[in-house]
mmCIF file of C-alpha atoms in Angstrom:
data_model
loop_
_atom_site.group_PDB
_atom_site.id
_atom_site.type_symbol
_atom_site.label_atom_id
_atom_site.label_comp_id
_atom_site.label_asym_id
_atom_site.label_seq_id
_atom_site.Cartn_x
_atom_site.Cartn_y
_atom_site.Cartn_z
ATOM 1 C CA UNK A 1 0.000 0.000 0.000
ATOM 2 C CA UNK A 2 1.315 3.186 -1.078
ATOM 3 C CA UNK A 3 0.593 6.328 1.408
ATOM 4 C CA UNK A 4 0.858 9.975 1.238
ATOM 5 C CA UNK A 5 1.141 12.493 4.477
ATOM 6 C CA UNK A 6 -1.984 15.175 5.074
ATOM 7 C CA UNK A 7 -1.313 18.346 7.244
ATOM 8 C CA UNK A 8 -4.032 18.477 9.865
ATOM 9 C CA UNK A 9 -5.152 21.992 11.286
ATOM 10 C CA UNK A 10 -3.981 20.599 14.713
ATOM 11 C CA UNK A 11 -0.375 20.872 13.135
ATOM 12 C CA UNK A 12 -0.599 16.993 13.482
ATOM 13 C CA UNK A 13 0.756 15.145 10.175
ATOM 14 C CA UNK A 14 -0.617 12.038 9.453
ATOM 15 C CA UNK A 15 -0.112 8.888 6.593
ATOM 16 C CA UNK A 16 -3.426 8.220 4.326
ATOM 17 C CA UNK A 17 -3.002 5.235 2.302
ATOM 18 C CA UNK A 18 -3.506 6.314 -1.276
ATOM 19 C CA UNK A 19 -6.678 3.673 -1.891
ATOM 20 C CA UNK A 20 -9.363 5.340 0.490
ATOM 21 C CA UNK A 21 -12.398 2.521 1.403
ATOM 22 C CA UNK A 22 -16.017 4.075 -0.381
ATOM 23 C CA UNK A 23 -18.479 2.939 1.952
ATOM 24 C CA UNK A 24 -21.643 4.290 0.019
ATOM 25 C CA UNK A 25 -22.506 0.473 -0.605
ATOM 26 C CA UNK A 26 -23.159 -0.317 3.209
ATOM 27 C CA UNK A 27 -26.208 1.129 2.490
ATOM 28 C CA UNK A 28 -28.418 -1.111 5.212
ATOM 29 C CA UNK A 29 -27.934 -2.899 8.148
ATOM 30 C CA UNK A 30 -28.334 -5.950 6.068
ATOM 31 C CA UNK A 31 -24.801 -5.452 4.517
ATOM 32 C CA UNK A 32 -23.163 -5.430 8.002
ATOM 33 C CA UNK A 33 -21.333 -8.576 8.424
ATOM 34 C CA UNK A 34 -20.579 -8.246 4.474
ATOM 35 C CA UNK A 35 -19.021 -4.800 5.010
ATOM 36 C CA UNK A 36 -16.890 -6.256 8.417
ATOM 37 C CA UNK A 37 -15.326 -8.542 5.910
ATOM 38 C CA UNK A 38 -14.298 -5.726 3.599
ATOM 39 C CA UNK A 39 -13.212 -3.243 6.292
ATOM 40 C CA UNK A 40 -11.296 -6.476 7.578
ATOM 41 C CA UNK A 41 -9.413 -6.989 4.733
ATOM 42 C CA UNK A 42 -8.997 -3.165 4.174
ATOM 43 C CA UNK A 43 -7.245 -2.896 7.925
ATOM 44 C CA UNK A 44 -4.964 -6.492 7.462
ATOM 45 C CA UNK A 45 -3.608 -4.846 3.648
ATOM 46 C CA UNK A 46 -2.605 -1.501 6.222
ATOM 47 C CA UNK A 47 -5.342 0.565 4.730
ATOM 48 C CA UNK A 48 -6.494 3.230 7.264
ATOM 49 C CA UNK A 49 -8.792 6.317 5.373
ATOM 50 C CA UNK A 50 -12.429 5.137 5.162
ATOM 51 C CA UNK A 51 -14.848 7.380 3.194
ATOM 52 C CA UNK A 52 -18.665 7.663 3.899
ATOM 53 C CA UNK A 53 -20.836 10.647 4.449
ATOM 54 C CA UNK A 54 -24.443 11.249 6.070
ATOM 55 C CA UNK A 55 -26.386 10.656 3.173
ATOM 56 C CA UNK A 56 -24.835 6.827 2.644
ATOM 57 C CA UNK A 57 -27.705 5.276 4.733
ATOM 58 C CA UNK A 58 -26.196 3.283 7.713
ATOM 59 C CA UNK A 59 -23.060 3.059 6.100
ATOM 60 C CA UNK A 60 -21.670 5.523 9.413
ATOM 61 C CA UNK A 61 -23.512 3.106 12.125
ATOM 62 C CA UNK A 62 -21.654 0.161 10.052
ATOM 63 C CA UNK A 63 -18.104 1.548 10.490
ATOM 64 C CA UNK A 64 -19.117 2.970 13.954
ATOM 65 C CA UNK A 65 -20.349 -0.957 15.079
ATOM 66 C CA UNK A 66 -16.985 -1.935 13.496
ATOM 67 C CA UNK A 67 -14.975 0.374 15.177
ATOM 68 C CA UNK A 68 -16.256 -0.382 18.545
ATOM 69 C CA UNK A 69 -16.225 -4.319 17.517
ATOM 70 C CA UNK A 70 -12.382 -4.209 16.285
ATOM 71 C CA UNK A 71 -11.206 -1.472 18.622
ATOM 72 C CA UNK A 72 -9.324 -0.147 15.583
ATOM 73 C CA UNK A 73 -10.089 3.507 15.955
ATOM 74 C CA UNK A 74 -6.323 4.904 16.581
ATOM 75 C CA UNK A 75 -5.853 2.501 13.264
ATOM 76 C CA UNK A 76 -7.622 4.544 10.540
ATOM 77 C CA UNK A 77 -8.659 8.001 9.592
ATOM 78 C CA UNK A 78 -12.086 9.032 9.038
ATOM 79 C CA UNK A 79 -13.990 10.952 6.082
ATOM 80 C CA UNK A 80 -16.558 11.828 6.501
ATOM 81 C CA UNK A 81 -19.273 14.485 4.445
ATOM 82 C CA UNK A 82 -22.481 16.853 4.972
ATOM 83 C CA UNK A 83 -24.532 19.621 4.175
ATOM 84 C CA UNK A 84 -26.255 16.963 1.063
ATOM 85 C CA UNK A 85 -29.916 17.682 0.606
ATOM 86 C CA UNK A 86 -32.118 15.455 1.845
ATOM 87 C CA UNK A 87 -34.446 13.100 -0.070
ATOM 88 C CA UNK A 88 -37.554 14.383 0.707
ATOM 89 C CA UNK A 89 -36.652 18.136 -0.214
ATOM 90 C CA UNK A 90 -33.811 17.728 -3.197
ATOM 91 C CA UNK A 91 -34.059 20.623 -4.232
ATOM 92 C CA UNK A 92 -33.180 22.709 -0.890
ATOM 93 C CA UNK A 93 -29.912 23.045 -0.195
ATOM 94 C CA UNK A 94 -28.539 22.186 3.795
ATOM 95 C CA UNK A 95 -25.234 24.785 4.233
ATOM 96 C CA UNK A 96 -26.902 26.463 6.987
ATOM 97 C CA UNK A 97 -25.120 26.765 10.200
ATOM 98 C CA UNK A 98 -28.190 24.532 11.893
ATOM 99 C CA UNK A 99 -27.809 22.185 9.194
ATOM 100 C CA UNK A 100 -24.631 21.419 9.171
ATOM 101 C CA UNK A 101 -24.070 21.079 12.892
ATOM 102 C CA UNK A 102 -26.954 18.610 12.843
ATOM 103 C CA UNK A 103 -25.428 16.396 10.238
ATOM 104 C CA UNK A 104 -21.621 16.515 12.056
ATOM 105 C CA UNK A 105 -23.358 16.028 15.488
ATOM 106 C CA UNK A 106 -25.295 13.066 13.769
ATOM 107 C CA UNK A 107 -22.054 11.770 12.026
ATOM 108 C CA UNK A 108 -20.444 11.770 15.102
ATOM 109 C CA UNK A 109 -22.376 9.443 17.171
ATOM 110 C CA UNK A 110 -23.140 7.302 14.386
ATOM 111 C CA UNK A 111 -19.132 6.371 14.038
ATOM 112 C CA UNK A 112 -18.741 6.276 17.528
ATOM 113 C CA UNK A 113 -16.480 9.101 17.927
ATOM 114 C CA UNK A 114 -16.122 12.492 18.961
ATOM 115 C CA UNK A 115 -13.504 13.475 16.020
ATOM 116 C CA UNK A 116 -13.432 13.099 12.261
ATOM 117 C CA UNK A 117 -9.968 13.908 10.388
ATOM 118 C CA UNK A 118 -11.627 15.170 7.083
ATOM 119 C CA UNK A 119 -14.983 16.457 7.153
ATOM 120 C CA UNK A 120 -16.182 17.913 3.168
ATOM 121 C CA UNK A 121 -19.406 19.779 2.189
ATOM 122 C CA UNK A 122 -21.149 17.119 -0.009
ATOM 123 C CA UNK A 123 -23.047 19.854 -2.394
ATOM 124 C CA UNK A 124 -22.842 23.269 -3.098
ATOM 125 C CA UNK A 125 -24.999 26.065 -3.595
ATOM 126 C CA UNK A 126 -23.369 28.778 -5.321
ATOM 127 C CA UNK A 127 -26.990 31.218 -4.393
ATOM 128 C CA UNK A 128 -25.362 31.276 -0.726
ATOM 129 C CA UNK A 129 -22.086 33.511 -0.025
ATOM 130 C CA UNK A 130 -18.974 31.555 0.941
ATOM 131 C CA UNK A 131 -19.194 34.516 4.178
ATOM 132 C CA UNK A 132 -21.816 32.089 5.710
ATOM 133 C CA UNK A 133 -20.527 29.167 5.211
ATOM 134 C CA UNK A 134 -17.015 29.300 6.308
ATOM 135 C CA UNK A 135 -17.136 30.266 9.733
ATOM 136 C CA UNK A 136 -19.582 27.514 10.601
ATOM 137 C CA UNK A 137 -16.468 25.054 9.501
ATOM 138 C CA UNK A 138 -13.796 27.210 11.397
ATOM 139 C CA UNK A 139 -16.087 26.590 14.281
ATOM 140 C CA UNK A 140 -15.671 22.776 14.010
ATOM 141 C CA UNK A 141 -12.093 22.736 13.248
ATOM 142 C CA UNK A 142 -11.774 25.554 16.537
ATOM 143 C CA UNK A 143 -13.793 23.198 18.689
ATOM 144 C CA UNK A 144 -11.775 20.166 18.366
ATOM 145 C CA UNK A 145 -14.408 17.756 15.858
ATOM 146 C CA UNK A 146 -12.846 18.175 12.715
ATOM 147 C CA UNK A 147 -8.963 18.003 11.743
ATOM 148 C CA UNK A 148 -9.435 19.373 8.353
ATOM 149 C CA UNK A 149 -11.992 20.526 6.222
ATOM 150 C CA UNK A 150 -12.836 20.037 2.229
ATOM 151 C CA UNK A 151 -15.414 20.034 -0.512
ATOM 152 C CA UNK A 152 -16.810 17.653 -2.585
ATOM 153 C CA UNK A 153 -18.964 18.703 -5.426
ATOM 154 C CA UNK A 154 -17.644 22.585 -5.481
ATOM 155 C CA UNK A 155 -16.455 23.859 -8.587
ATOM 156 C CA UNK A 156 -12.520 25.390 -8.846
ATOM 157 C CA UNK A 157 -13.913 28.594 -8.605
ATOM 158 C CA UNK A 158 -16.194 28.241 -5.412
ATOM 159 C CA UNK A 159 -13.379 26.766 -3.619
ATOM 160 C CA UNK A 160 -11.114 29.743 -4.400
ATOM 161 C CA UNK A 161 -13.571 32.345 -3.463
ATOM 162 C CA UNK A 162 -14.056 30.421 0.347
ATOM 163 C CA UNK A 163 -10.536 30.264 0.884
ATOM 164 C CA UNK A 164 -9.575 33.651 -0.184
ATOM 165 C CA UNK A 165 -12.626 34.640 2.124
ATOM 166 C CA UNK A 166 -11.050 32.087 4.855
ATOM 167 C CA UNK A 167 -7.385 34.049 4.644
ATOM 168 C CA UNK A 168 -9.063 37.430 5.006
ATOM 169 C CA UNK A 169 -10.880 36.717 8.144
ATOM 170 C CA UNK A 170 -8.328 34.026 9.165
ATOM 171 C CA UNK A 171 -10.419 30.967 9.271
ATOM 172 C CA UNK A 172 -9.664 27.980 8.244
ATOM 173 C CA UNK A 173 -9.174 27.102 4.916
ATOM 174 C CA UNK A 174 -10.583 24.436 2.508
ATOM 175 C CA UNK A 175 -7.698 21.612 2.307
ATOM 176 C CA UNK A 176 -8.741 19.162 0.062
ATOM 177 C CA UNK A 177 -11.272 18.297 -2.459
ATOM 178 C CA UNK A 178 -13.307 15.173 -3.553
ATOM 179 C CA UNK A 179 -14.772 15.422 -6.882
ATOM 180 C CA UNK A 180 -15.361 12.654 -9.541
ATOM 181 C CA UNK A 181 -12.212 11.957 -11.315
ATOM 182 C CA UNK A 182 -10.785 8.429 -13.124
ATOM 183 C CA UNK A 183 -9.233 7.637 -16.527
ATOM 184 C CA UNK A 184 -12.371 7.875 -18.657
ATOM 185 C CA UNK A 185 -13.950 11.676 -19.121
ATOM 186 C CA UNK A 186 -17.662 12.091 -18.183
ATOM 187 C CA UNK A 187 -20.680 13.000 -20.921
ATOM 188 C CA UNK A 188 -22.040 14.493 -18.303
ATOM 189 C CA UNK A 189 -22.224 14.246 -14.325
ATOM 190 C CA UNK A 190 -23.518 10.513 -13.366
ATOM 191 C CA UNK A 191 -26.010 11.749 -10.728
ATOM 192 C CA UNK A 192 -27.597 15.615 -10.126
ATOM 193 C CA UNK A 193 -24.983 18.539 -8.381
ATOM 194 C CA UNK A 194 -22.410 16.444 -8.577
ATOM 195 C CA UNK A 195 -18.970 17.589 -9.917
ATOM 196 C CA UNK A 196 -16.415 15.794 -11.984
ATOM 197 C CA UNK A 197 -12.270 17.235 -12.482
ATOM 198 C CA UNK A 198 -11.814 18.715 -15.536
ATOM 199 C CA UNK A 199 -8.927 19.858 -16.594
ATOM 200 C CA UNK A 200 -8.926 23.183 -15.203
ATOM 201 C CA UNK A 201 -9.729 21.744 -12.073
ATOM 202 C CA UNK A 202 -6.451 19.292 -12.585
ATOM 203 C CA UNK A 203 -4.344 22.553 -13.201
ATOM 204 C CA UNK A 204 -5.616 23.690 -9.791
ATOM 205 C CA UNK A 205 -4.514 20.760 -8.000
ATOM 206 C CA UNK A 206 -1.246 20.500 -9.933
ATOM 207 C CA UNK A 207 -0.765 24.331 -8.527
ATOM 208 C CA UNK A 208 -1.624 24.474 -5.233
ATOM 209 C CA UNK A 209 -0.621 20.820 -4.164
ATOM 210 C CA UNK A 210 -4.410 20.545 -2.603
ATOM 211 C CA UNK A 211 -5.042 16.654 -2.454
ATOM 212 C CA UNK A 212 -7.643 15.186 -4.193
ATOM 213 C CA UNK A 213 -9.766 12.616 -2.866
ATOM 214 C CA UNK A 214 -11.491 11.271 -6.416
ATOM 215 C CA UNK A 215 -14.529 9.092 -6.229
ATOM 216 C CA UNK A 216 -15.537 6.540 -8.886
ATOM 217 C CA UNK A 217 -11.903 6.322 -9.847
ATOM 218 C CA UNK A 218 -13.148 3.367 -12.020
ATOM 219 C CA UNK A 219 -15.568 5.077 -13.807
ATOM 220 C CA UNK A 220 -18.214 3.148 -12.349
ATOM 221 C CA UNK A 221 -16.710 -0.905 -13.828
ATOM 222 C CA UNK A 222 -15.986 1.104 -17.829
ATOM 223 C CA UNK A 223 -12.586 -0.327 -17.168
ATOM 224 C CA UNK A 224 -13.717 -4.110 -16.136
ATOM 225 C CA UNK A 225 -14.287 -5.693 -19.588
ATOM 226 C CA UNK A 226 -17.904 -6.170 -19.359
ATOM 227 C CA UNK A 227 -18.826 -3.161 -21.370
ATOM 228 C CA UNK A 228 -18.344 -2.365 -25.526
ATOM 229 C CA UNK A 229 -18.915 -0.481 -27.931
ATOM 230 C CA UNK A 230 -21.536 -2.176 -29.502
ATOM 231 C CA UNK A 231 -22.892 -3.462 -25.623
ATOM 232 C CA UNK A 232 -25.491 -0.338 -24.766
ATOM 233 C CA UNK A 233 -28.321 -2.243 -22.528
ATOM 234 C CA UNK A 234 -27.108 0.099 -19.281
ATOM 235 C CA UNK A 235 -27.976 3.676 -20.979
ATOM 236 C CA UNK A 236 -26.601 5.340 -18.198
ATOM 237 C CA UNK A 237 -23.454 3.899 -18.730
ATOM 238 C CA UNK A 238 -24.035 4.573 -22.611
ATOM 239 C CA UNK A 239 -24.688 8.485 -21.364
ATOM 240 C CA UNK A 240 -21.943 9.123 -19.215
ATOM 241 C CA UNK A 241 -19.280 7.050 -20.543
ATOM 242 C CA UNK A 242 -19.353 5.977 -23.725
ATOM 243 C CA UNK A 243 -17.177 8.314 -26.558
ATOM 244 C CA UNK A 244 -14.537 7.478 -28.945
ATOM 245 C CA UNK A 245 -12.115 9.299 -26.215
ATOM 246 C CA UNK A 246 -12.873 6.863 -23.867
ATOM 247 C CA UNK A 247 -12.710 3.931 -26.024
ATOM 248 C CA UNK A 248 -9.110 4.726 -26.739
ATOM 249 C CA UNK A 249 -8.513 5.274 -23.563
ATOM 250 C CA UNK A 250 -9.651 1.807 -22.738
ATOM 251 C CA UNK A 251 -7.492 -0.083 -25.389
ATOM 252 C CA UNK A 252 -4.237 1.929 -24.642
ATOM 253 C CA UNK A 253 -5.399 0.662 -20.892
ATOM 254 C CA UNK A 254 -5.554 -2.757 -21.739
ATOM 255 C CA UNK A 255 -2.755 -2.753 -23.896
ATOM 256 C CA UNK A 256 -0.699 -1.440 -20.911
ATOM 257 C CA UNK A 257 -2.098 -3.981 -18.411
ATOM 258 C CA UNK A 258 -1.019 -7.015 -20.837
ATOM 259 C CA UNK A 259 2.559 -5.327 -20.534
ATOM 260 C CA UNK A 260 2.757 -4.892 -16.740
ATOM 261 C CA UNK A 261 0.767 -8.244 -16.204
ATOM 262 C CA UNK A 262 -2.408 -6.659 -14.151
ATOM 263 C CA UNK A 263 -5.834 -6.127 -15.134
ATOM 264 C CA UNK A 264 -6.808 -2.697 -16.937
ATOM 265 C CA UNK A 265 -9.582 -1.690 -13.994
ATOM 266 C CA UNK A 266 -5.824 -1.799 -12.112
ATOM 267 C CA UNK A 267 -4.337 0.411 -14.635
ATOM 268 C CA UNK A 268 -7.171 2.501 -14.348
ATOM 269 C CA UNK A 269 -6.903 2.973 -10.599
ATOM 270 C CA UNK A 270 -3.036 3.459 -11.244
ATOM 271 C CA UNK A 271 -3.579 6.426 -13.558
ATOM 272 C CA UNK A 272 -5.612 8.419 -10.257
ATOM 273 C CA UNK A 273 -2.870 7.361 -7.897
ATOM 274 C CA UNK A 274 -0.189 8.337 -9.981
ATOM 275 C CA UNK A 275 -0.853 12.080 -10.641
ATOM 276 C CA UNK A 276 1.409 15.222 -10.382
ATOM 277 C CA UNK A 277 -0.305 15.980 -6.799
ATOM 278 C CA UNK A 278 -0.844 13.776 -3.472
ATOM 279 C CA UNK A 279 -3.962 11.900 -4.931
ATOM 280 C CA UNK A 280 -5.801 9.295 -3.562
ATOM 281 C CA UNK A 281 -8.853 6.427 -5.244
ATOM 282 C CA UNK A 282 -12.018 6.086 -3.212
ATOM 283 C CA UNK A 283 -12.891 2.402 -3.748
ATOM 284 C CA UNK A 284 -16.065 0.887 -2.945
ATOM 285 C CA UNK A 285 -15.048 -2.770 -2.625
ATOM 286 C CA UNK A 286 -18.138 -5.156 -2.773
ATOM 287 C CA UNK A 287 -15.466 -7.967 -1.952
ATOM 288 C CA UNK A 288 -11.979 -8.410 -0.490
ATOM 289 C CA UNK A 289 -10.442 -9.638 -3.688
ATOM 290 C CA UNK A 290 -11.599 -5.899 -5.125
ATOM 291 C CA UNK A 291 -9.735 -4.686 -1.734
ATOM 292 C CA UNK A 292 -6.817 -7.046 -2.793
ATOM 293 C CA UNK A 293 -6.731 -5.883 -6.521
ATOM 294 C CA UNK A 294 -7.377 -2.243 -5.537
ATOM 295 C CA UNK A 295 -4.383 -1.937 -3.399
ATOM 296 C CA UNK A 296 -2.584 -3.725 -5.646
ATOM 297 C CA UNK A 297 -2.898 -1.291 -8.517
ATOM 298 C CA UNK A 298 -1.726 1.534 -6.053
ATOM 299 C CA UNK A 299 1.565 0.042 -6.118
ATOM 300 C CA UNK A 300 1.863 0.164 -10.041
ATOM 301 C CA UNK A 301 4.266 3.258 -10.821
ATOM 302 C CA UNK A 302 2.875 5.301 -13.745
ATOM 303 C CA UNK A 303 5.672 7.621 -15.183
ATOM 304 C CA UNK A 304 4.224 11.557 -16.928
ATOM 305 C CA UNK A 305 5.196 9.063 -20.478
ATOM 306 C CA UNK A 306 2.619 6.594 -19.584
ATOM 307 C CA UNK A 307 0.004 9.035 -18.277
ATOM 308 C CA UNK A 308 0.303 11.090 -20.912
ATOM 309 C CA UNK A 309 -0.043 8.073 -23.894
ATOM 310 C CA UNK A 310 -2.939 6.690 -21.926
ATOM 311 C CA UNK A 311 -5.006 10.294 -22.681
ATOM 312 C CA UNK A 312 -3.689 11.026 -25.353
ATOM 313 C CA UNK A 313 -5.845 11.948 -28.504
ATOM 314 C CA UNK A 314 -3.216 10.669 -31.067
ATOM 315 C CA UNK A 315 -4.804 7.698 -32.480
ATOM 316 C CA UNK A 316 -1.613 5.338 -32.707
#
């Protein structure tokens, strides 16, 4: 397992393995001795940054039973997200200062813990000012609940505007960011408000250093040979997915895996981990082989050669 050091507000530095464990799948409390297998194997391979958030259903009473069960919390690092609409009212956002203490109270107790490392806003809405946002978030950091804070879902240009607001009222600054990000390029967003890197957003990173935290690294299984071309039964898949780009981004995968002797979802995984800034894969494991193969591929070294041919739009 390959790891990278974050800079927590407490001055503390700590190690995050570069595969992060998705936990959006431990959706009931049926999953739970499914998901104490995974976060098993996760813990044994020396993985220690889980991802969840209040909206993943009892995904944060799953890791907090298994926390408590394993006695593992000085082992791993929590992440840990809020401020997501609610499925009754979609539409209205939940930045509020109410709000948001209400879902990190509520995240809190469900992991069993009275202190999350990473804590990101899990929308945006760009109708309210960064002003009333950020000092809610400085208040959490200040009072000892939350080591650092980060966005997930904010464009480049929201997350400039809160920190430059954070450094002229000295609060605490945004210090990482979780949007979608893997080899393949979106059509379009996979599900409402949510945000994937573009290139612009890559510069950013590249810039300022800010880790990035990328979910659906595998572009939701385009990388794991069950989809073609000429395969277009899952339309969403068709919608946000398919393009010639990605196609050729697929064969130069595969062709790649064949030469370093892994599978191309690997390769895939690889190309996140290997990027010009600390960044990390959020995985969301539905078995400990994927744990096993998902680790793996953080170990594959990707030189700026090999990144570069796998995107590139040269066609040979």
């Amino acid at each position: 397992m390959k790891y990278s050091a974050f800079k927590l507000e407490t001055g503390a530095t700590i190690r995050l393995s570069r595969i992060v464990l998705g936990t959006g799948g431990f959706y009931t409390q049926k999953d739970t001795d499914n998901s104490f297998e995974i976060l098993d194997e996760y813990l044994r391979l020396r993985g220690n940054c889980i991802d969840t958030a209040r909206q993943y259903g009892c995904s944060e009473h799953i890791i907090g039973e298994w926390l408590k069960s394993r006695n593992c919390r000085n082992k791993v690092s929590i992440l840990t997200k809020g401020g997501h609409p609610s499925l009754t009212e979609p539409s209205k956002s939940r930045l509020s200062e109410p709000d948001l203490r209400a879902d990190l109270e509520e995240s809190l107790k469900n992991l069993s813990t009275d202190f999350v490392e990473l804590y990101a806003l899990h929308r945006d809405d760009e109708d309210i000012p960064v002003s009333e946002i950020m000092p809610t978030l400085h208040l959490f950091v200040k009072e000892g609940k939350v080591g650092a804070i980060g966005t997930s879902n904010w464009s480049v240009e929201r997350i400039a505007a809160a920190n430059e607001y954070a450094r002229q009222h000295q609060l605490t600054e945004f210090s990482f960011n979780s949007p979608g990000f893997s080899l393949a390029e979106c059509n379009r967003p996979r599900w409402p408000g949510c945000v994937m890197a573009d290139q612009s957003m890559i510069d950013w990173h590249t810039t300022s250093g800010k880790p990035l935290f990328a979910w659906s690294p595998q572009a939701s299984g385009f990388f794991s040979g069950k989809y073609s071309p000429d395969q277009t039964r899952n339309q969403e898949m068709v919608d946000v997915y398919y393009s010639d780009d990605n196609w050729r981004r697929y064969y130069r995968a595969c062709k790649l895996a064949e030469k370093l002797n892994v599978s191309t979802i690997q390769v895939a995984l690889a190309y996140v981990c290997n990027q010009p800034f600390p960044s990390f894969a959020i995985v969301g494991a539905r078995t400990k082989q994927q744990v096993q193969q998902a680790v793996q591929a953080s170990e594959i070294g990707l030189d700026d050669q090999a990144q570069r041919w796998l995107t590139s739009k040269i066609t040979h």
